[in-house]
Amino acid sequence: MRRRAQHVSPVAAENTTCRRGRKAKDIIKAARESLAKVIGGKPQDIIFTSGGTESNNLVIHSVVKHCHVNQTSKGDTGVHHSPADGAKPHFITSSEEHDSILLPLERLAEEQVAAVTFVLVSKTSGQAEVDDILAAVRPTTRLVSIMLANETGVVMTVPEISQHIKALNQEQAAAGLPPILVHTDAAQALGKRRMDVEDLGVDFLTIVGHKFYGPRIGALYVRGLGERTLLYPMLFESGQEQNFRPG
């Protein structure tokens, strides 16, 4: 004998959907708070992404977009405020970064949207030397991106790099130049060593879940997201992840 299909009222169906939505929201909130504790950051400064590739590209394209927005707004006034106004943004990275850093920067350089310096790593230590990074800085430098650790176990001196850039930024401010931001791809380090964004001194930090037995998604830490450090979305639709990562 056939069982008669149960009728579910629209109100009951809507209530069920709401409960499931709230549960999903609570899970995401808990995950964000947990991840913030792991890296010593604030939950509101973390957005979830599809993976490390998206996180890295998001940082690079946000810096380019921010420079373009600044130049456009200054162009409207007809006044140049610094020697770097109107110039292409300059990026500094190492020659041993992940392709999700190297390839977009190479493309931007080919298209003459940005200038890029690829610092060679030391043949003895495997590290990008601080002196070489500092020597590459220009008035137009906007981002230094150095991975925290690579697949061979080499750990880069990111805290030392950040300290020097912080000191340089005081000179940048005195010269009327915008600050140089620091990004590190921590995909190979998170879950394998203690990590604290305050000790690292970075503005951006890329997180990859499956590198430490998490889901195959990513996240991006942005210091003072939307206030101290600006981020520009690459995707546009609805309001997920504080409007920075819809979908």
Coordinates of C-alpha atoms in Angstrom, one line a residue:
M1 CA 0.0 0.0 0.0
R2 CA 1.4 3.4 -1.0
R3 CA 2.0 5.9 1.7
R4 CA 0.4 9.3 1.1
A5 CA 3.0 12.1 0.7
Q6 CA 3.3 14.3 3.7
H7 CA 2.2 17.9 3.1
V8 CA 4.6 20.5 4.5
S9 CA 3.3 23.9 4.9
P10 CA 5.2 26.9 3.4
V11 CA 5.6 28.3 6.9
A12 CA 7.1 25.1 8.3
A13 CA 9.5 24.8 5.3
E14 CA 10.6 28.4 5.8
N15 CA 11.2 27.8 9.5
T16 CA 13.3 24.7 8.6
T17 CA 15.4 26.7 6.1
C18 CA 15.9 29.5 8.7
R19 CA 17.1 27.0 11.3
R20 CA 19.6 25.5 8.9
G21 CA 20.8 28.9 7.8
R22 CA 21.4 30.0 11.4
K23 CA 23.2 26.7 12.1
A24 CA 25.5 27.3 9.0
K25 CA 26.1 30.9 10.1
D26 CA 27.1 29.7 13.6
I27 CA 29.5 27.1 12.2
I28 CA 31.2 29.7 10.0
K29 CA 31.4 32.1 12.9
A30 CA 33.0 29.5 15.2
A31 CA 35.5 28.5 12.4
R32 CA 36.4 32.1 11.9
E33 CA 37.0 32.6 15.7
S34 CA 39.0 29.4 15.9
L35 CA 41.2 30.4 13.0
A36 CA 41.7 33.9 14.5
K37 CA 43.0 32.3 17.7
V38 CA 45.5 30.1 15.8
I39 CA 47.1 33.1 14.1
G40 CA 46.7 35.7 16.9
G41 CA 44.4 37.9 14.9
K42 CA 40.8 39.2 15.1
P43 CA 37.9 37.2 13.7
Q44 CA 36.6 40.3 11.8
D45 CA 39.9 40.5 9.9
I46 CA 39.5 37.1 8.3
I47 CA 37.6 36.3 5.2
F48 CA 37.2 32.8 3.8
T49 CA 38.1 32.1 0.1
S50 CA 38.2 29.2 -2.3
G51 CA 41.9 28.6 -1.6
G52 CA 45.4 30.0 -1.4
T53 CA 45.4 31.0 -5.1
E54 CA 42.3 33.2 -4.6
S55 CA 43.7 34.7 -1.4
N56 CA 47.1 35.6 -3.1
N57 CA 45.4 37.0 -6.2
L58 CA 43.0 39.0 -4.0
V59 CA 45.9 40.7 -2.3
I60 CA 47.8 41.6 -5.5
H61 CA 44.8 42.9 -7.4
S62 CA 43.6 44.9 -4.3
V63 CA 46.9 46.7 -4.2
V64 CA 46.7 47.5 -7.9
K65 CA 43.1 48.7 -7.6
H66 CA 43.9 50.8 -4.6
C67 CA 46.7 52.6 -6.5
H68 CA 44.4 53.2 -9.4
V69 CA 41.7 54.6 -7.2
N70 CA 44.2 56.9 -5.5
Q71 CA 45.6 58.1 -8.8
T72 CA 42.2 58.7 -10.2
S73 CA 41.0 60.7 -7.2
K74 CA 44.2 62.8 -7.2
G75 CA 43.9 63.3 -10.9
D76 CA 40.5 64.9 -10.4
T77 CA 42.0 67.7 -8.3
G78 CA 44.8 68.4 -10.9
V79 CA 47.4 68.3 -8.1
H80 CA 50.2 65.8 -7.7
H81 CA 51.0 65.1 -4.1
S82 CA 54.2 63.0 -4.4
P83 CA 56.9 61.9 -6.9
A84 CA 55.2 58.5 -7.2
D85 CA 51.8 59.9 -8.3
G86 CA 50.8 58.5 -11.7
A87 CA 53.5 55.8 -11.7
K88 CA 52.9 52.1 -11.8
P89 CA 52.8 50.3 -8.5
H90 CA 55.9 48.4 -7.7
F91 CA 55.9 44.9 -6.1
I92 CA 58.8 43.0 -4.5
T93 CA 58.7 39.3 -4.1
S94 CA 61.1 36.4 -4.2
S95 CA 62.0 34.1 -7.1
E96 CA 60.8 31.0 -5.2
E97 CA 57.2 32.0 -4.5
H98 CA 54.2 29.9 -5.3
D99 CA 52.8 30.3 -8.9
S100 CA 49.7 32.0 -7.5
I101 CA 52.1 34.9 -6.6
L102 CA 54.6 34.7 -9.5
L103 CA 52.2 34.3 -12.4
P104 CA 49.8 37.2 -11.6
L105 CA 52.8 39.5 -11.0
E106 CA 54.4 38.4 -14.2
R107 CA 51.2 39.0 -16.1
L108 CA 50.8 42.5 -14.5
A109 CA 54.4 43.3 -15.5
E110 CA 53.8 42.1 -19.1
E111 CA 50.7 44.2 -19.4
Q112 CA 52.7 47.2 -17.9
V113 CA 50.1 47.6 -15.2
A114 CA 52.8 47.1 -12.5
A115 CA 56.5 46.9 -12.0
V116 CA 57.9 43.8 -10.2
T117 CA 61.3 42.9 -8.7
F118 CA 61.9 39.2 -8.2
V119 CA 64.6 38.9 -5.6
L120 CA 66.8 35.8 -5.9
V121 CA 67.1 33.7 -2.8
S122 CA 70.5 33.0 -1.2
K123 CA 72.3 29.9 -2.5
T124 CA 73.4 29.0 1.0
S125 CA 70.4 29.7 3.2
G126 CA 67.6 29.5 0.6
Q127 CA 66.1 32.7 2.0
A128 CA 65.3 36.0 0.4
E129 CA 67.8 38.2 2.1
V130 CA 66.5 41.2 4.0
D131 CA 69.2 43.5 2.5
D132 CA 68.3 42.4 -1.1
I133 CA 64.6 43.2 -0.4
L134 CA 65.4 46.6 1.1
A135 CA 67.7 47.4 -1.8
A136 CA 64.8 46.8 -4.2
V137 CA 62.5 49.3 -2.6
R138 CA 61.5 52.3 -4.7
P139 CA 59.3 55.3 -4.1
T140 CA 56.5 53.5 -5.9
T141 CA 56.8 50.2 -4.0
R142 CA 53.4 49.2 -2.6
L143 CA 53.7 45.6 -1.6
V144 CA 56.4 43.1 -0.4
S145 CA 55.2 39.5 -0.6
I146 CA 57.5 36.9 0.8
M147 CA 56.2 33.4 1.8
L148 CA 56.7 32.3 5.4
A149 CA 58.0 28.8 4.5
N150 CA 58.5 26.7 1.4
E151 CA 58.1 23.0 0.7
T152 CA 61.8 22.3 1.5
G153 CA 61.4 23.6 5.0
V154 CA 63.2 26.9 4.5
V155 CA 61.6 29.6 6.8
M156 CA 61.9 33.2 5.6
T157 CA 62.8 36.0 7.9
V158 CA 59.3 37.7 7.6
P159 CA 59.3 39.4 11.1
E160 CA 62.7 41.0 10.3
I161 CA 61.5 42.1 6.9
S162 CA 58.3 43.6 8.4
Q163 CA 60.3 45.5 11.0
H164 CA 62.5 47.1 8.4
I165 CA 59.5 48.0 6.2
K166 CA 57.7 49.5 9.2
A167 CA 60.8 51.8 9.7
L168 CA 60.8 52.6 6.0
N169 CA 57.1 53.6 6.2
Q170 CA 57.9 56.4 8.6
E171 CA 60.2 57.8 5.9
Q172 CA 57.5 57.2 3.3
A173 CA 55.0 59.2 5.4
A174 CA 57.4 62.0 5.8
A175 CA 57.9 62.1 2.0
G176 CA 54.2 62.1 1.4
L177 CA 54.2 58.5 0.1
P178 CA 51.7 55.8 0.9
P179 CA 52.9 52.9 3.1
I180 CA 54.4 49.7 1.8
L181 CA 52.3 46.7 2.8
V182 CA 53.7 43.3 3.7
H183 CA 52.1 40.0 2.7
T184 CA 53.1 36.5 3.5
D185 CA 51.8 33.2 2.1
A186 CA 51.7 31.0 5.2
A187 CA 50.3 27.9 3.4
Q188 CA 53.3 25.7 4.2
A189 CA 53.8 27.0 7.7
L190 CA 50.4 27.1 9.4
G191 CA 49.8 24.1 11.6
K192 CA 53.5 23.2 11.6
R193 CA 54.9 26.1 13.7
R194 CA 53.6 28.7 16.1
M195 CA 52.2 31.7 14.3
D196 CA 51.2 35.1 15.4
V197 CA 50.4 38.0 13.0
E198 CA 51.6 40.5 15.6
D199 CA 55.0 38.9 15.8
L200 CA 55.1 38.6 12.0
G201 CA 54.1 42.2 11.5
V202 CA 52.3 41.5 8.3
D203 CA 49.3 43.3 6.7
F204 CA 48.1 40.2 4.8
L205 CA 48.5 36.5 5.5
T206 CA 47.3 33.7 3.3
I207 CA 45.9 30.5 4.8
V208 CA 45.2 27.2 3.1
G209 CA 43.0 24.7 4.9
H210 CA 44.1 21.4 3.4
K211 CA 47.8 22.0 4.4
F212 CA 46.9 21.4 8.0
Y213 CA 44.2 18.8 7.7
G214 CA 41.3 21.3 7.2
P215 CA 38.8 21.5 4.3
R216 CA 40.0 22.4 0.8
I217 CA 39.3 26.1 1.2
G218 CA 41.4 29.1 2.0
A219 CA 41.3 32.3 4.1
L220 CA 42.9 35.6 4.1
Y221 CA 43.9 37.7 7.1
V222 CA 43.8 41.4 6.5
R223 CA 45.0 43.7 9.3
G224 CA 42.2 46.2 10.0
L225 CA 40.1 44.8 7.2
G226 CA 38.3 47.7 5.3
E227 CA 39.7 50.3 7.7
R228 CA 43.5 50.2 8.2
T229 CA 44.1 48.0 5.2
L230 CA 41.8 48.2 2.2
L231 CA 40.7 45.2 0.2
Y232 CA 38.8 45.2 -3.1
P233 CA 36.6 42.3 -4.1
M234 CA 37.3 40.5 -7.4
L235 CA 33.8 39.0 -7.5
F236 CA 30.5 40.9 -7.2
E237 CA 27.2 39.5 -6.2
S238 CA 25.7 39.3 -2.7
G239 CA 27.1 40.1 0.7
Q240 CA 29.0 37.1 1.9
E241 CA 32.3 37.6 3.8
Q242 CA 31.6 41.3 4.4
N243 CA 31.0 41.8 0.7
F244 CA 34.6 40.8 -0.1
R245 CA 33.9 37.3 -1.2
P246 CA 30.4 36.6 -2.5
G247 CA 29.2 33.3 -3.9

